[in-house]
Coordinates of N, CA, C and O in Angstrom, one line a residue:
X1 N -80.3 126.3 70.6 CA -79.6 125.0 70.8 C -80.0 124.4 72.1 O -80.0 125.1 73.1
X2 N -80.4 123.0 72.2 CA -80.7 122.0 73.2 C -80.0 121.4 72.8 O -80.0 121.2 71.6
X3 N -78.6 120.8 73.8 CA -78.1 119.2 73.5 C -77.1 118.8 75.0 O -76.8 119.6 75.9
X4 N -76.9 118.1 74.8 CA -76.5 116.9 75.8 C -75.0 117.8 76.1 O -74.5 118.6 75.2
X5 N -74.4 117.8 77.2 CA -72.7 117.6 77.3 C -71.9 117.0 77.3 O -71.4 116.5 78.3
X6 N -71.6 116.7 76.1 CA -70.6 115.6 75.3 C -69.7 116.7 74.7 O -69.8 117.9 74.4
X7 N -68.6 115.4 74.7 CA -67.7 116.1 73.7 C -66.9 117.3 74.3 O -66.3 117.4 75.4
X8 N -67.1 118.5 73.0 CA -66.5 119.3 73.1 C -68.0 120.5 72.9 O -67.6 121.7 72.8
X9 N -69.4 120.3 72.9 CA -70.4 120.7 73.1 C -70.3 122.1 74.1 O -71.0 123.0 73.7
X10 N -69.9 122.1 74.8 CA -69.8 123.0 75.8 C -68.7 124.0 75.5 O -68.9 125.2 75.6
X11 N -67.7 123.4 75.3 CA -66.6 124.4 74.8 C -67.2 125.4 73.5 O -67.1 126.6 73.6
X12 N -67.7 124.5 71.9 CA -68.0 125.1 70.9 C -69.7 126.3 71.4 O -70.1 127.3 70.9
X13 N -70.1 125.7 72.4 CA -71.0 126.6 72.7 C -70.7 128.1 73.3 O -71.4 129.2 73.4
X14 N -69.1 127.8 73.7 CA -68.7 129.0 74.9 C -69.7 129.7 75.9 O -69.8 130.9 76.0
X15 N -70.7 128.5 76.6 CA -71.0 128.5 77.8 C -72.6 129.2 77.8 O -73.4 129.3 78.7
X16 N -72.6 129.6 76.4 CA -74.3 130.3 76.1 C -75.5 129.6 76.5 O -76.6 130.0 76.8
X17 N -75.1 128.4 76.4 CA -76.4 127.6 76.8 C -76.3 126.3 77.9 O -75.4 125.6 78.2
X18 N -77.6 126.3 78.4 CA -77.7 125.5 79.7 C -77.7 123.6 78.4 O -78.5 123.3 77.6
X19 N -76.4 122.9 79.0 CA -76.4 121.8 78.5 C -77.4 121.0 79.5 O -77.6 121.4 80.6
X20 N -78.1 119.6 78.8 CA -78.9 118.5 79.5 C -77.8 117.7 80.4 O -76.8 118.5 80.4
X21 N -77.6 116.9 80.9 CA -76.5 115.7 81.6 C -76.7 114.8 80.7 O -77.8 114.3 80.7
X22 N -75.7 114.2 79.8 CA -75.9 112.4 79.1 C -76.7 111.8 79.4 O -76.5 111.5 80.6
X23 N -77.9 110.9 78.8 CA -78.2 110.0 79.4 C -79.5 110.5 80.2 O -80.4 109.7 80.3
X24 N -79.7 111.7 80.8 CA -80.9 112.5 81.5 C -81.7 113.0 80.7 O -81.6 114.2 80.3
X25 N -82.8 111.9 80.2 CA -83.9 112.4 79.4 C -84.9 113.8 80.3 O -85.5 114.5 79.6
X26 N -85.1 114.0 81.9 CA -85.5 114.8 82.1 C -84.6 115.9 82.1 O -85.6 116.6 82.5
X27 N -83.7 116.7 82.1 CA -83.0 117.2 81.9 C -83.2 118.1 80.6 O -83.7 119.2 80.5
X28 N -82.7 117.4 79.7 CA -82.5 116.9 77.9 C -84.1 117.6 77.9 O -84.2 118.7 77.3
X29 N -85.4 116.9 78.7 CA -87.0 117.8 78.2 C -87.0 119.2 78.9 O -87.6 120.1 78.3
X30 N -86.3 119.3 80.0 CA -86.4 120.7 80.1 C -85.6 121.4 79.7 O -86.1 122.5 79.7
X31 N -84.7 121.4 79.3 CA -83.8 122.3 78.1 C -84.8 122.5 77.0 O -85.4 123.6 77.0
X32 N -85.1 121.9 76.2 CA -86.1 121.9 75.3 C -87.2 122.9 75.8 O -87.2 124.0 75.3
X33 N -88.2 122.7 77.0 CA -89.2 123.1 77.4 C -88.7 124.7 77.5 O -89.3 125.6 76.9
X34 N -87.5 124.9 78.3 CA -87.2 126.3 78.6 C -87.1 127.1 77.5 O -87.6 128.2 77.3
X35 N -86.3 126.3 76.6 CA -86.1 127.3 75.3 C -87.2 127.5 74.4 O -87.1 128.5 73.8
X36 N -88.5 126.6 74.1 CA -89.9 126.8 73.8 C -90.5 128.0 74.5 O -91.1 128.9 73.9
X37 N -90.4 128.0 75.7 CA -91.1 129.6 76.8 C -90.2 130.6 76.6 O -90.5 131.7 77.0
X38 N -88.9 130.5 76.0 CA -88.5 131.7 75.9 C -88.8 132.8 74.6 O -89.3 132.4 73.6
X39 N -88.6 133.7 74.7 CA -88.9 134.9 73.7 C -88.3 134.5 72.3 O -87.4 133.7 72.2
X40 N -89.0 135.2 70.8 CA -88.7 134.6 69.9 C -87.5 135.7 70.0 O -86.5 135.4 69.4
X41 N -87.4 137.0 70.7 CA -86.4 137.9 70.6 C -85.3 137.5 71.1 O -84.2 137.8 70.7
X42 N -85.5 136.6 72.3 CA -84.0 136.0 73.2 C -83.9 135.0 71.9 O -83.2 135.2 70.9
X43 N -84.5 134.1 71.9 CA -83.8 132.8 71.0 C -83.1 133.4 69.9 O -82.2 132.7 69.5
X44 N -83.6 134.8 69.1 CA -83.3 135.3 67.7 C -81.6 135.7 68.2 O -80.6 135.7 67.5
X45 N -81.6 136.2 70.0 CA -80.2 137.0 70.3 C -79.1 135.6 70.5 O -78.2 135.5 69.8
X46 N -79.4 134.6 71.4 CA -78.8 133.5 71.4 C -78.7 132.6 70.0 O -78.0 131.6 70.1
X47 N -79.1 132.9 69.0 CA -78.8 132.4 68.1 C -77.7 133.5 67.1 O -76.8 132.9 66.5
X48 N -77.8 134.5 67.1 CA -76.6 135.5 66.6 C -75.8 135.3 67.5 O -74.7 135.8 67.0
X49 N -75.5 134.9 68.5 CA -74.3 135.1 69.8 C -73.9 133.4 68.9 O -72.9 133.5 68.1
X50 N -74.4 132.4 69.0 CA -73.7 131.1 68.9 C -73.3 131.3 67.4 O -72.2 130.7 67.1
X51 N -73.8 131.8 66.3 CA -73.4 132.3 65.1 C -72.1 132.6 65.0 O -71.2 132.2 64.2
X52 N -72.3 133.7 66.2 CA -70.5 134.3 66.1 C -69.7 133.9 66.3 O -68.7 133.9 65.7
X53 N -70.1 133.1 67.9 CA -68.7 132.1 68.0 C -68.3 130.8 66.9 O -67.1 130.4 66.6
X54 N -69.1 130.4 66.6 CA -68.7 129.6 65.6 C -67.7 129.9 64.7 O -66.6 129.4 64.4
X55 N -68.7 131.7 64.1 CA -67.6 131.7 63.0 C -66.5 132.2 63.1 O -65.7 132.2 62.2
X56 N -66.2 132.7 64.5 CA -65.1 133.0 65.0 C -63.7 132.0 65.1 O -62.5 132.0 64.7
X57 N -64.6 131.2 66.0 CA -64.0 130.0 66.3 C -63.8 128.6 65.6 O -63.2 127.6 65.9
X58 N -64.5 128.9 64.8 CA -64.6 127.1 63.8 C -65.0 127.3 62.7 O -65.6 126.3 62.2
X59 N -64.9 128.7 61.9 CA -64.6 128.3 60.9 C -63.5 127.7 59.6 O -62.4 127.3 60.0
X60 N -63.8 127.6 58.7 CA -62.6 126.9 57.7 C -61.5 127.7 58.0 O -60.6 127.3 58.9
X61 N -61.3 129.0 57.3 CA -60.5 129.6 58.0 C -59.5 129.7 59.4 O -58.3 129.8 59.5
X62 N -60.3 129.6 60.2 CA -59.8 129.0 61.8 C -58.7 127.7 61.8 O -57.5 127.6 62.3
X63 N -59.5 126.6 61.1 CA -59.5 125.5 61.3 C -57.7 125.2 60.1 O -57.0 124.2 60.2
X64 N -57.6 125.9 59.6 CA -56.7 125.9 58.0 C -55.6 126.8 59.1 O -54.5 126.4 59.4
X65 N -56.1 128.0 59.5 CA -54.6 128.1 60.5 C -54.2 127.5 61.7 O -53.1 127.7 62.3
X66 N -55.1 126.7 62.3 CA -54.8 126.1 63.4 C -53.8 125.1 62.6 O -52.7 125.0 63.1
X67 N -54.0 124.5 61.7 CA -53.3 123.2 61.2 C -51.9 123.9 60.4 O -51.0 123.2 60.0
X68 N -51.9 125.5 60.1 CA -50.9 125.4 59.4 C -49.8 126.1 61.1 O -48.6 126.4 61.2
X69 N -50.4 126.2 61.6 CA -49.5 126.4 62.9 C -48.7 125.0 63.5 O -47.5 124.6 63.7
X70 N -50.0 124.5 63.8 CA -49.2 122.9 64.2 C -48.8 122.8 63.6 O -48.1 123.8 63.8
X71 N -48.2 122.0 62.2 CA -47.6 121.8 61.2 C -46.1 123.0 61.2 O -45.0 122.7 60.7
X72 N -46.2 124.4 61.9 CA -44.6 125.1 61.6 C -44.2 124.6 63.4 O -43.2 124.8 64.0
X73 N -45.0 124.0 63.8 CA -44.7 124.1 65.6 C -44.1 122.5 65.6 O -43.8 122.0 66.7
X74 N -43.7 121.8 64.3 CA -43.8 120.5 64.9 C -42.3 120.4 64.0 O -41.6 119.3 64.0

């Protein structure tokens, strides 16, 4: 993953990866550049780590009890 810090980008990443600054195209190229030099073994591990959080964190499942919680909290 290369991308900008927007949003909620940073949070859904839980902090694995070096974000670019908005708007900072040199930034934005070296994120890119770094993650091209790095190992296809680190990128294969940083990609199982951001896997997990996702599905930990944002899957359907996740997302279906978050809303049936708000919904008894309100």
């Amino acid at each position: 993953v290369v991308a900008t810090d927007v949003g909620d980008v940073e949070y859904m990443t839980g902090h694995l990866v070096k974000l670019a600054k908005p708007g900072d195209s040199v930034s934005l190229a070296q994120g890119v550049s770094d993650m091209l030099a790095s190992s296809a073994d680190s990128r294969t591990e940083l990609g199982k780590k951001l896997y997990k959080r996702v599905s930990e964190h944002f899957s359907i499942e996740q997302m279906v009890q978050r809303y049936q919680q708000l919904y008894r909290n309100l």
